[in-house]
Amino acid sequence: MLRQLGARDPLGLGLTARSEATAGREARILGAERVARSVCPYCAVGCGQLVYVRNERVIQIEGDPDSPISRGRLCPKGAASEQLVNSPLREYRVKYRRPYGTEWEDLSLDQAMDMIAERVIETRRRTWEEEDAEGRPLRRTMGIASLGGATLDDEENYLIKKLFTGLGVVQVENQARI
Ligand code: SF4
């Protein structure tokens, strides 16, 4: 009470409510060397983010008050997106489960890319439609479809659409729009 009165904090909501442990802490963004503006990759709302960087490493991600979409707010997913970059649980190896398999296997990226390329080429060849029953040109395959995730950014989606359209794939969609 005396401390509260002396500090002109009669309701105990100011500095006198602060413990020593709290006083010893500092904001995670204090050590940042620069701040980059970005957009949360998790869903189609597109909330603005401030990405705090030190030694070229992301140290914190917070809402951008200047974003007209979100005005500084992030939902729990967006507020935790720093873990998308730094989580020790982040998986860096390609995981593969064979047909009828019950366990995941680790594959090298080269091997996985070769397997995907072989399957795309084989499926496209097998399911290619040059024209319809009346002879009208189709030049497409309905044997391949692409469903992107919300963590893909605009540039990645642009390249995915360009690649698949070039292959004659017409079923190209993104989870963020669904
Ligand atoms: S912060 Fe939440 S609501 Fe905003 S874009 Fe990210 S996931 Fe969507």
Short mmCIF file of C-alpha atoms and ligand atoms in Angstrom, two decimals:
data_model
loop_
_atom_site.label_atom_id
_atom_site.label_comp_id
_atom_site.label_asym_id
_atom_site.label_seq_id
_atom_site.Cartn_x
_atom_site.Cartn_y
_atom_site.Cartn_z
CA MET A 1 0.00 0.00 0.00
CA LEU A 2 2.81 2.39 0.93
CA ARG A 3 4.61 1.59 -2.28
CA GLN A 4 1.44 2.18 -4.28
CA LEU A 5 0.83 5.51 -2.60
CA GLY A 6 4.45 6.60 -2.96
CA ALA A 7 4.44 5.76 -6.63
CA ARG A 8 1.04 7.38 -7.19
CA ASP A 9 -0.33 4.01 -8.24
CA PRO A 10 -3.29 3.66 -5.81
CA LEU A 11 -4.96 0.83 -7.75
CA GLY A 12 -1.76 -1.19 -8.03
CA LEU A 13 -2.07 -1.43 -11.82
CA GLY A 14 1.18 0.32 -12.70
CA LEU A 15 4.85 -0.18 -11.86
CA THR A 16 4.14 -1.33 -8.29
CA ALA A 17 2.35 -4.41 -9.61
CA ARG A 18 5.48 -5.48 -11.41
CA SER A 19 7.50 -8.31 -9.86
CA GLU A 20 11.31 -8.42 -9.93
CA ALA A 21 11.15 -11.30 -12.36
CA THR A 22 8.97 -9.27 -14.73
CA ALA A 23 11.19 -6.22 -14.34
CA GLY A 24 14.17 -8.34 -15.42
CA ARG A 25 12.54 -9.33 -18.69
CA GLU A 26 12.73 -7.44 -21.94
CA ALA A 27 10.70 -7.56 -25.12
CA ARG A 28 11.90 -10.08 -27.69
CA ILE A 29 11.96 -7.40 -30.38
CA LEU A 30 14.46 -5.17 -28.53
CA GLY A 31 17.51 -6.90 -30.00
CA ALA A 32 16.25 -6.70 -33.58
CA GLU A 33 18.56 -5.15 -36.17
CA ARG A 34 15.87 -4.62 -38.76
CA VAL A 35 12.19 -5.17 -39.36
CA ALA A 36 10.73 -6.56 -42.58
CA ARG A 37 7.09 -6.17 -43.59
CA SER A 38 5.33 -9.35 -44.63
CA VAL A 39 1.96 -11.06 -44.85
CA CYS A 40 0.89 -14.02 -42.73
CA PRO A 41 1.04 -17.13 -44.93
CA TYR A 42 -1.47 -19.22 -43.04
CA CYS A 43 -4.82 -18.19 -44.52
CA ALA A 44 -6.54 -16.02 -47.09
CA VAL A 45 -7.20 -13.12 -44.68
CA GLY A 46 -3.65 -11.92 -45.33
CA CYS A 47 -2.91 -10.16 -42.04
CA GLY A 48 0.07 -7.81 -42.09
CA GLN A 49 3.17 -8.88 -40.15
CA LEU A 50 6.34 -7.26 -38.89
CA VAL A 51 9.25 -9.68 -39.01
CA TYR A 52 12.05 -8.83 -36.57
CA VAL A 53 15.50 -9.98 -37.66
CA ARG A 54 18.84 -10.27 -35.87
CA ASN A 55 21.98 -11.76 -37.47
CA GLU A 56 19.83 -12.57 -40.50
CA ARG A 57 17.64 -14.77 -38.28
CA VAL A 58 13.94 -14.24 -37.57
CA ILE A 59 13.60 -13.59 -33.83
CA GLN A 60 9.96 -12.53 -33.62
CA ILE A 61 6.88 -11.91 -35.76
CA GLU A 62 4.16 -9.49 -34.67
CA GLY A 63 1.10 -7.81 -36.17
CA ASP A 64 1.61 -4.76 -38.37
CA PRO A 65 -0.41 -1.78 -37.05
CA ASP A 66 -0.22 -0.16 -40.52
CA SER A 67 -2.00 -3.05 -42.25
CA PRO A 68 -5.48 -1.95 -43.38
CA ILE A 69 -6.52 -5.63 -43.26
CA SER A 70 -5.63 -6.49 -39.67
CA ARG A 71 -4.49 -3.22 -38.03
CA GLY A 72 -1.85 -4.87 -35.86
CA ARG A 73 -3.79 -7.99 -34.93
CA LEU A 74 -2.88 -11.63 -35.51
CA CYS A 75 -4.88 -14.72 -34.61
CA PRO A 76 -3.10 -17.43 -32.55
CA LYS A 77 -1.84 -19.13 -35.71
CA GLY A 78 -0.40 -15.93 -37.13
CA ALA A 79 1.05 -14.95 -33.74
CA ALA A 80 2.88 -18.30 -33.62
CA SER A 81 4.23 -18.10 -37.17
CA GLU A 82 7.77 -17.45 -35.92
CA GLN A 83 7.74 -21.19 -35.19
CA LEU A 84 7.17 -21.85 -38.86
CA VAL A 85 10.78 -20.69 -39.29
CA ASN A 86 12.48 -21.62 -36.01
CA SER A 87 10.66 -24.60 -34.48
CA PRO A 88 12.97 -27.52 -33.65
CA LEU A 89 10.07 -29.74 -34.76
CA ARG A 90 10.23 -28.36 -38.27
CA GLU A 91 10.75 -31.24 -40.71
CA TYR A 92 13.57 -30.84 -43.23
CA ARG A 93 13.58 -34.32 -44.75
CA VAL A 94 11.29 -35.65 -47.45
CA LYS A 95 8.85 -38.17 -46.00
CA TYR A 96 7.49 -40.96 -48.17
CA ARG A 97 4.92 -43.65 -47.44
CA ARG A 98 4.81 -46.37 -50.06
CA PRO A 99 1.50 -47.74 -51.37
CA TYR A 100 0.18 -50.05 -48.62
CA GLY A 101 3.08 -48.98 -46.41
CA THR A 102 2.52 -48.29 -42.72
CA GLU A 103 5.75 -46.38 -41.97
CA TRP A 104 7.21 -43.12 -43.24
CA GLU A 105 10.58 -43.40 -45.01
CA ASP A 106 13.15 -40.63 -45.44
CA LEU A 107 14.07 -39.89 -49.06
CA SER A 108 16.71 -37.60 -50.46
CA LEU A 109 15.29 -34.55 -52.22
CA ASP A 110 16.85 -35.65 -55.53
CA GLN A 111 15.23 -39.07 -55.31
CA ALA A 112 11.83 -37.57 -54.42
CA MET A 113 12.01 -35.07 -57.28
CA ASP A 114 12.87 -37.85 -59.75
CA MET A 115 9.93 -39.95 -58.51
CA ILE A 116 7.51 -37.03 -58.84
CA ALA A 117 8.78 -36.14 -62.33
CA GLU A 118 8.46 -39.76 -63.52
CA ARG A 119 4.90 -39.97 -62.22
CA VAL A 120 3.83 -36.67 -63.74
CA ILE A 121 5.26 -37.61 -67.14
CA GLU A 122 3.73 -41.10 -67.08
CA THR A 123 0.28 -39.90 -65.90
CA ARG A 124 0.20 -37.07 -68.41
CA ARG A 125 1.07 -39.44 -71.26
CA ARG A 126 -1.53 -42.01 -70.17
CA THR A 127 -4.40 -39.54 -69.63
CA TRP A 128 -3.73 -36.98 -72.37
CA GLU A 129 -6.86 -35.81 -74.24
CA GLU A 130 -6.06 -34.28 -77.63
CA GLU A 131 -9.67 -33.63 -78.69
CA ASP A 132 -13.24 -34.35 -77.68
CA ALA A 133 -15.74 -36.70 -79.37
CA GLU A 134 -16.65 -34.02 -81.95
CA GLY A 135 -13.03 -33.37 -82.86
CA ARG A 136 -12.74 -30.07 -80.94
CA PRO A 137 -9.27 -29.49 -79.47
CA LEU A 138 -8.82 -30.15 -75.74
CA ARG A 139 -5.06 -30.66 -75.27
CA ARG A 140 -5.36 -31.36 -71.59
CA THR A 141 -4.99 -34.02 -68.92
CA MET A 142 -7.62 -34.70 -66.29
CA GLY A 143 -5.32 -37.24 -64.61
CA ILE A 144 -3.37 -34.65 -62.61
CA ALA A 145 -4.65 -32.03 -60.17
CA SER A 146 -2.91 -29.55 -57.89
CA LEU A 147 -4.20 -28.38 -54.51
CA GLY A 148 -1.89 -25.81 -52.93
CA GLY A 149 -1.65 -25.01 -49.24
CA ALA A 150 -2.16 -21.60 -47.65
CA THR A 151 1.52 -21.35 -46.74
CA LEU A 152 2.36 -20.92 -50.42
CA ASP A 153 2.93 -17.29 -51.27
CA ASP A 154 1.80 -15.38 -54.38
CA GLU A 155 5.03 -15.99 -56.25
CA GLU A 156 4.98 -19.75 -55.58
CA ASN A 157 1.34 -19.96 -56.66
CA TYR A 158 2.16 -18.05 -59.83
CA LEU A 159 4.91 -20.55 -60.70
CA ILE A 160 2.72 -23.55 -59.82
CA LYS A 161 -0.09 -22.28 -62.08
CA LYS A 162 2.35 -21.54 -64.88
CA LEU A 163 3.99 -24.98 -64.65
CA PHE A 164 0.74 -26.95 -64.51
CA THR A 165 -0.98 -24.93 -67.26
CA GLY A 166 2.08 -25.57 -69.42
CA LEU A 167 1.64 -29.30 -68.78
CA GLY A 168 -2.04 -29.16 -69.82
CA VAL A 169 -3.33 -29.55 -66.25
CA VAL A 170 -6.60 -27.65 -65.79
CA GLN A 171 -7.46 -28.63 -62.22
CA VAL A 172 -5.33 -26.17 -60.22
CA GLU A 173 -6.67 -24.88 -56.92
CA ASN A 174 -5.46 -23.47 -53.62
CA GLN A 175 -6.68 -24.25 -50.13
CA ALA A 176 -6.65 -20.56 -49.20
CA ARG A 177 -9.41 -19.85 -51.75
CA ILE A 178 -11.52 -22.84 -50.76
S1 SF4 B 1 -3.07 -14.10 -38.56
FE1 SF4 B 1 -4.67 -15.66 -38.57
S2 SF4 B 1 -6.41 -14.68 -39.62
FE2 SF4 B 1 -4.57 -13.48 -40.10
S3 SF4 B 1 -3.80 -14.35 -42.07
FE3 SF4 B 1 -2.74 -15.38 -40.37
S4 SF4 B 1 -3.93 -17.24 -40.01
FE4 SF4 B 1 -5.24 -15.83 -41.17
#
